[in-house]
mmCIF file of C-alpha atoms in Angstrom:
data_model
loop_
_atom_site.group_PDB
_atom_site.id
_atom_site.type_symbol
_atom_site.label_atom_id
_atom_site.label_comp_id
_atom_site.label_asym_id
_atom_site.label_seq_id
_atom_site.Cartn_x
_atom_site.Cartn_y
_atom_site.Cartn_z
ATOM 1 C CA UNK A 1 25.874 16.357 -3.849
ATOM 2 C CA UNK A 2 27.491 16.412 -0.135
ATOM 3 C CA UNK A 3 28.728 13.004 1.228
ATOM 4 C CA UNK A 4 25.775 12.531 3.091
ATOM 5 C CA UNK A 5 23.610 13.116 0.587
ATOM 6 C CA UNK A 6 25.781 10.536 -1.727
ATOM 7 C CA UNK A 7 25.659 7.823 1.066
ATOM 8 C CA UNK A 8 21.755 7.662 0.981
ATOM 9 C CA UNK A 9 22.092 7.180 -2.798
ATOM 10 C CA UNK A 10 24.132 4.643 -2.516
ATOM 11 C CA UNK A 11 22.310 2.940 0.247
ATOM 12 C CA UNK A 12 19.511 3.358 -1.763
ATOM 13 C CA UNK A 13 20.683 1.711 -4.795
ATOM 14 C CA UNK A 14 22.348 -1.064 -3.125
ATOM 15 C CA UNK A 15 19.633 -2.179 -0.974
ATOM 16 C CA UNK A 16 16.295 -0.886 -2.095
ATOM 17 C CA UNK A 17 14.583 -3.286 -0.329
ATOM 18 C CA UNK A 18 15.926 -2.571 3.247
ATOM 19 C CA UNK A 19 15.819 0.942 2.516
ATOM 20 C CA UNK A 20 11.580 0.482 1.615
ATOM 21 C CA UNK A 21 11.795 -1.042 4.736
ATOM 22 C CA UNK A 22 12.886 1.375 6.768
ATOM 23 C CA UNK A 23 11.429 4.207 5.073
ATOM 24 C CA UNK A 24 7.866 2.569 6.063
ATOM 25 C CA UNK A 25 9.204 2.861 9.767
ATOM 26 C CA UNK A 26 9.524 6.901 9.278
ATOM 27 C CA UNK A 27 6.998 9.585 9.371
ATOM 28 C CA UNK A 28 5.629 9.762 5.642
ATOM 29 C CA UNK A 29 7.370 13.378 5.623
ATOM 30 C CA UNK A 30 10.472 12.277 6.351
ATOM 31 C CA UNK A 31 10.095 9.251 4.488
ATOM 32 C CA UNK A 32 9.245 11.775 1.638
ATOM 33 C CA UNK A 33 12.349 13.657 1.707
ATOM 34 C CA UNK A 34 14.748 10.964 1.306
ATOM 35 C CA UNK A 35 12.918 9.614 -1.820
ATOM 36 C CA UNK A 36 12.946 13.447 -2.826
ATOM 37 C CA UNK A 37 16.922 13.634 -2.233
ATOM 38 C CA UNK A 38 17.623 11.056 -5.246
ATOM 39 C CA UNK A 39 16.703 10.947 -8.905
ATOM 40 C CA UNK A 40 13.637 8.478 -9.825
ATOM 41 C CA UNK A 41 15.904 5.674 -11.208
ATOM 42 C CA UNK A 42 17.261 5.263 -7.777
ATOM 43 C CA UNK A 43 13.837 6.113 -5.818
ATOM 44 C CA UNK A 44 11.679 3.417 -8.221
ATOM 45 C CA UNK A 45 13.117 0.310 -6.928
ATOM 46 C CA UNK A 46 12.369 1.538 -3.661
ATOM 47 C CA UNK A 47 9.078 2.314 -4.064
ATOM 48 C CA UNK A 48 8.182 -1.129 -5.621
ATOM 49 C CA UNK A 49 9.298 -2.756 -2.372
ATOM 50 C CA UNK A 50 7.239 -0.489 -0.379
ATOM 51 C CA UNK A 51 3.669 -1.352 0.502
ATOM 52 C CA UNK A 52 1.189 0.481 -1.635
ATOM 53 C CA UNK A 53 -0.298 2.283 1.150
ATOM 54 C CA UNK A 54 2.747 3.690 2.323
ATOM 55 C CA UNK A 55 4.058 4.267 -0.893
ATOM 56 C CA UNK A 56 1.000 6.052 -2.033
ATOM 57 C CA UNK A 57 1.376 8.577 1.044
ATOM 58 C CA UNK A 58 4.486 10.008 0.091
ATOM 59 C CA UNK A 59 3.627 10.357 -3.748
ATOM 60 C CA UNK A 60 0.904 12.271 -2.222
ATOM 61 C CA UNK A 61 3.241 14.500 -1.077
ATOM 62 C CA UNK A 62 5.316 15.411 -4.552
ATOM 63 C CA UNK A 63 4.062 17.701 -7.256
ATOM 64 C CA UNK A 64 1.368 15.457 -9.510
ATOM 65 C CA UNK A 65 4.443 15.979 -11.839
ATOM 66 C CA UNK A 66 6.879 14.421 -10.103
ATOM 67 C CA UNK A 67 4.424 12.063 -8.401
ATOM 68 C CA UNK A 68 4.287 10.809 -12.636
ATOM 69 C CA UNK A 69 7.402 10.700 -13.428
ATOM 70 C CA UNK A 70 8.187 8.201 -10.423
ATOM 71 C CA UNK A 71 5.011 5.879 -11.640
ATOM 72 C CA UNK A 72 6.206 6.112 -15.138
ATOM 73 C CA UNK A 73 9.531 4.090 -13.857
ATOM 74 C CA UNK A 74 7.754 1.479 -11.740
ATOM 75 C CA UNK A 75 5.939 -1.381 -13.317
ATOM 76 C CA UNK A 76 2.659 -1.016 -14.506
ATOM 77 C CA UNK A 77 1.623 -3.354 -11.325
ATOM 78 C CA UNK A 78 3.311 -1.736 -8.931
ATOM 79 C CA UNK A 79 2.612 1.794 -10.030
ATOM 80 C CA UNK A 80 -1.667 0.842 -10.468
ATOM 81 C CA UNK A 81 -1.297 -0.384 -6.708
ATOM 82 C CA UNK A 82 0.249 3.073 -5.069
ATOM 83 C CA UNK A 83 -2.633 4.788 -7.604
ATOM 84 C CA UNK A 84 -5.454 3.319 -5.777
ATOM 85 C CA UNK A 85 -4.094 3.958 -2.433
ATOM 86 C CA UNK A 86 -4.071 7.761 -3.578
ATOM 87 C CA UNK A 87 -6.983 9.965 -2.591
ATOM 88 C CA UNK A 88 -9.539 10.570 -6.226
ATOM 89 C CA UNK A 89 -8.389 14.055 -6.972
ATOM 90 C CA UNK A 90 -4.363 13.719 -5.915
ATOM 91 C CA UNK A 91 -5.089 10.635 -8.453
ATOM 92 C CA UNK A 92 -6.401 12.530 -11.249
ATOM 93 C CA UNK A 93 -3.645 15.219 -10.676
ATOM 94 C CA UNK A 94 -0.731 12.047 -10.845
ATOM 95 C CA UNK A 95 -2.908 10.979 -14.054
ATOM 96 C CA UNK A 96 -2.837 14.576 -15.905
ATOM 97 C CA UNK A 97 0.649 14.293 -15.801
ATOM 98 C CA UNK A 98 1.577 10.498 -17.261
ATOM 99 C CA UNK A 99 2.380 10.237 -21.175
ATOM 100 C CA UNK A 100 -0.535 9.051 -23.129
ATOM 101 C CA UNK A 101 0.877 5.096 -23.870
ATOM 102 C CA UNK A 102 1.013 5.398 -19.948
ATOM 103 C CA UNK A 103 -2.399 6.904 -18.946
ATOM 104 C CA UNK A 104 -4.454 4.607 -21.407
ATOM 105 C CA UNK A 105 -3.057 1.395 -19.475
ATOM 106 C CA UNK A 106 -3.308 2.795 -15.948
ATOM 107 C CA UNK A 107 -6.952 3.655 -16.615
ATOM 108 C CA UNK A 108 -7.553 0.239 -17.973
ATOM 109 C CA UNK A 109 -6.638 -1.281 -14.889
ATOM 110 C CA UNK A 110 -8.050 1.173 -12.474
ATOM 111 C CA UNK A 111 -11.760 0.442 -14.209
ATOM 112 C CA UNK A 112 -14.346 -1.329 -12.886
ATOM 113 C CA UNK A 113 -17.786 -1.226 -13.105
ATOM 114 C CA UNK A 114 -19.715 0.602 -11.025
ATOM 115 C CA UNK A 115 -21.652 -2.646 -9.476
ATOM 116 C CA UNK A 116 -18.770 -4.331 -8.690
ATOM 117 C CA UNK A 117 -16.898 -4.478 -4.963
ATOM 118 C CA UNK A 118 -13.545 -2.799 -6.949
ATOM 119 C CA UNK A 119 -15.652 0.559 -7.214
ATOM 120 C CA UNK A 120 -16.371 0.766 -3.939
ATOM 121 C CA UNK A 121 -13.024 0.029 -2.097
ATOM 122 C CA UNK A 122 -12.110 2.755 0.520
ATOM 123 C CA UNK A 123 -8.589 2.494 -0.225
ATOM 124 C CA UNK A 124 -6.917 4.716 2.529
ATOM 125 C CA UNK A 125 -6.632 2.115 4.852
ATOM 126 C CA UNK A 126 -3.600 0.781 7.421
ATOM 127 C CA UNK A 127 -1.622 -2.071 6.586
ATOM 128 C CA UNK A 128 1.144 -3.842 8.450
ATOM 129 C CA UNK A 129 3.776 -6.030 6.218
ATOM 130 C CA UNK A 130 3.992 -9.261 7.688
ATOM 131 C CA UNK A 131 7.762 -9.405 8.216
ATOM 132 C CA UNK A 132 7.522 -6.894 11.007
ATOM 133 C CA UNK A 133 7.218 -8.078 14.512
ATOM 134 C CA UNK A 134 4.347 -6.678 17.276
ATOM 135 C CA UNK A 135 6.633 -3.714 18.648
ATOM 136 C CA UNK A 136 7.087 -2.569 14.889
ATOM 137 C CA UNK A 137 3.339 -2.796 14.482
ATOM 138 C CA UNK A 138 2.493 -0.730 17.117
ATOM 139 C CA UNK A 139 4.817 1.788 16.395
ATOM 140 C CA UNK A 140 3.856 1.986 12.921
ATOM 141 C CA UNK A 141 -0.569 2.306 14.664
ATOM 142 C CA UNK A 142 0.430 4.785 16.783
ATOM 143 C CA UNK A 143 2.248 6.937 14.137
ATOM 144 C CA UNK A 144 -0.650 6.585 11.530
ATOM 145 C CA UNK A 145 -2.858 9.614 10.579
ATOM 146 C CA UNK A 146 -5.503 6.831 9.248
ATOM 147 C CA UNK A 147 -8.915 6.291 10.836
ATOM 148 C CA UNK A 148 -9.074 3.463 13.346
ATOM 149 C CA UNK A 149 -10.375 0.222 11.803
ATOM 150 C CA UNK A 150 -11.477 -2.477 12.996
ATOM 151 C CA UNK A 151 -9.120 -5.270 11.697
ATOM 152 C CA UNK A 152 -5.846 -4.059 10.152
ATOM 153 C CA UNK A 153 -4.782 -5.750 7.230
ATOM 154 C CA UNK A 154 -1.746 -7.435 6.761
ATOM 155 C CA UNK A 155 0.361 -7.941 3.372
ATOM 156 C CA UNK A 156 3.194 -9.829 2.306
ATOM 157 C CA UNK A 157 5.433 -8.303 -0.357
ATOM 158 C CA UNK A 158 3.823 -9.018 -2.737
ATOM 159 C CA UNK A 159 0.761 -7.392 -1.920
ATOM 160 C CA UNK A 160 -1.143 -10.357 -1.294
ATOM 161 C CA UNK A 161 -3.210 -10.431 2.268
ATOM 162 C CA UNK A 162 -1.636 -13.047 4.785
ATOM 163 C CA UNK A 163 -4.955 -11.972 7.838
ATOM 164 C CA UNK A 164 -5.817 -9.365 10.020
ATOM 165 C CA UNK A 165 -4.710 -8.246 13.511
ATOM 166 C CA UNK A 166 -6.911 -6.525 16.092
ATOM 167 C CA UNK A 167 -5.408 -3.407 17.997
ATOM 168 C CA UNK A 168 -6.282 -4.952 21.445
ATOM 169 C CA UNK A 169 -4.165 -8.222 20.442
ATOM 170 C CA UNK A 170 -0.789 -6.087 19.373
ATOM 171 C CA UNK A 171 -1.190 -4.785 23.327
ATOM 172 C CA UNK A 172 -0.975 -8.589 24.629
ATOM 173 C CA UNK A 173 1.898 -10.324 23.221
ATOM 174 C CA UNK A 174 5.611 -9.598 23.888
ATOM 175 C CA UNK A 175 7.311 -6.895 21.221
ATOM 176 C CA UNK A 176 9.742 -9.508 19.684
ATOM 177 C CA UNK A 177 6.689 -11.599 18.728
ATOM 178 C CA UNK A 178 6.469 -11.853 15.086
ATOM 179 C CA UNK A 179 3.320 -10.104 13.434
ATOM 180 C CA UNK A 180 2.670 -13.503 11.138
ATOM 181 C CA UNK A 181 2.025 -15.278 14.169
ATOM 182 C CA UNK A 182 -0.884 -13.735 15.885
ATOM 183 C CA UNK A 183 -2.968 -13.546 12.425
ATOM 184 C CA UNK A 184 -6.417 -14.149 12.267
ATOM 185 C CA UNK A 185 -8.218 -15.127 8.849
ATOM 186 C CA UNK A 186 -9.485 -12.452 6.660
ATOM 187 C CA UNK A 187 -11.877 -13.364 3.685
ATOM 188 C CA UNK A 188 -11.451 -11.289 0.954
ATOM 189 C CA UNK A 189 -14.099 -10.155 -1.934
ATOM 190 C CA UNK A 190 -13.194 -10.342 -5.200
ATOM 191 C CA UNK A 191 -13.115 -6.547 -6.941
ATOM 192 C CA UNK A 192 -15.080 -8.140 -9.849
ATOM 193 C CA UNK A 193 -17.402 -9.450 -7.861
ATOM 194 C CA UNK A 194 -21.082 -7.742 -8.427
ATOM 195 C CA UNK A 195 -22.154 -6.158 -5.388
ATOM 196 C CA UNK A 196 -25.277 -7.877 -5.225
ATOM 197 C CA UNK A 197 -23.476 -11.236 -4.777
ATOM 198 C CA UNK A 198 -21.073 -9.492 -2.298
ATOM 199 C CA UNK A 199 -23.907 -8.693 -0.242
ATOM 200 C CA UNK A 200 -25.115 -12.316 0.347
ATOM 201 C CA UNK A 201 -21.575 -13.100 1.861
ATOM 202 C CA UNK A 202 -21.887 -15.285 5.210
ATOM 203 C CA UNK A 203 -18.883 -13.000 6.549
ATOM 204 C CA UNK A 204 -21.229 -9.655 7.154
ATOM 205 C CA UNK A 205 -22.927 -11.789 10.463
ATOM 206 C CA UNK A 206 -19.243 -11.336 11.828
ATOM 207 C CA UNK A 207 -17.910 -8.239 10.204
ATOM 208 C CA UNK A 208 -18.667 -4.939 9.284
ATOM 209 C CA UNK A 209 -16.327 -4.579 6.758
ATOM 210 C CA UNK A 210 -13.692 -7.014 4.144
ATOM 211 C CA UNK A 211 -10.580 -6.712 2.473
ATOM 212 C CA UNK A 212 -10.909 -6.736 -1.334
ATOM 213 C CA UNK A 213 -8.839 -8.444 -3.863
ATOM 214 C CA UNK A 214 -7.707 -8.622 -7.750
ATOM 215 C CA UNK A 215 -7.470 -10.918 -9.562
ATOM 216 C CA UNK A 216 -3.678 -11.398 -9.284
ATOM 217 C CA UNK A 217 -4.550 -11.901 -5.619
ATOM 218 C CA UNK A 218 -3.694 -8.496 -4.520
ATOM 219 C CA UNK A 219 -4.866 -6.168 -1.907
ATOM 220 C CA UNK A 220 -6.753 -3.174 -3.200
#
């Protein structure tokens, strides 16, 4: 290992939780290759700090073997939360590859009936962390490969939704502003929730589309 390569190890183990934050800030690639550079006892704690989303996009990138092995050293929470950020067939491929204690309990919380709101979830979605502030955001918009949604979702770390932001409101405030502060409300559905109940919501006169929940809260 060459000194540079043994100063992002120890970076990494001594501060996962900057590191996750400033390996959200990179293109997923490059973002990618650092978590690459370091065995998976040093990349996990990383990973757990980083949002699902982003998370998910880099094991995306690794083999479905490797892609395992770094779920296997997460908690089961954590590791069920970058697994339904991951397209169906890289998630089947990251599945394949899990020991068989591990497989039977990620399954178990991926399931949900097929007329419930958690079956339908279109999890490739943007979200912003809500310790960033506006300049961060828009940096982080204008370097996503996502399709353009209407609200963009934003998390606190521990996955739980703190509101929404509009695009057109990150253009009119200052850079230094802090995301948390220009938040508008977001009602969530519940993933258990039957879709024929979801359907009666009040929320569809005013938007097209709603951030879903679990029931520990957390954005799906």
């Amino acid at each position: 290992m060459s000194g540079r390569e043994q100063l992002v190890d120890a970076y990494l183990r001594l501060y996962p939780e900057g590191a996750a934050r400033l390996l959200e800030s990179l293109p997923v690639d490059q973002a990618n290759a650092v978590l690459s550079a370091v065995d998976v006892t040093t990349a996990a704690p990383v990973v757990s700090h980083m949002l699902a989303t982003q998370a998910a996009r880099c094991v995306e990138q690794q083999s479905p073997e490797d892609g395992a092995l770094l779920l296997e050293e997460l908690g089961s929470q954590e590791s069920v939360a970058v697994l339904r950020h991951l397209p169906h067939d890289a998630r089947e491929q990251v599945l394949a590859c899990l020991g068989p204690e591990w497989l039977m309990a990620f399954k178990l919380l991926l399931s949900y009936p097929t007329n419930t709101v958690g079956a339908w979830v279109e999890p490739r979605v943007l979200t912003l962390p809500d310790d960033c502030n506006v300049g961060e955001a828009r940096d982080r918009v204008a370097r996503s490969d996502q399709a353009p949604q209407a609200r963009i979702y934003v998390l606190d770390r521990s996955r739980r939704l703190r509101g929404a932001v509009r695009g057109i409101a990150l253009l009119q405030v200052t850079h230094r502003k802090g995301l948390a502060s220009i938040l508008e409300p977001a009602e969530a559905l519940w993933a258990r929730d039957p879709l024929a109940t979801a359907q009666e919501q009040a929320m569809w006169e005013r938007h097209t589309e709603a951030p879903v929940v679990n029931r520990d809260e957390e954005f799906i």
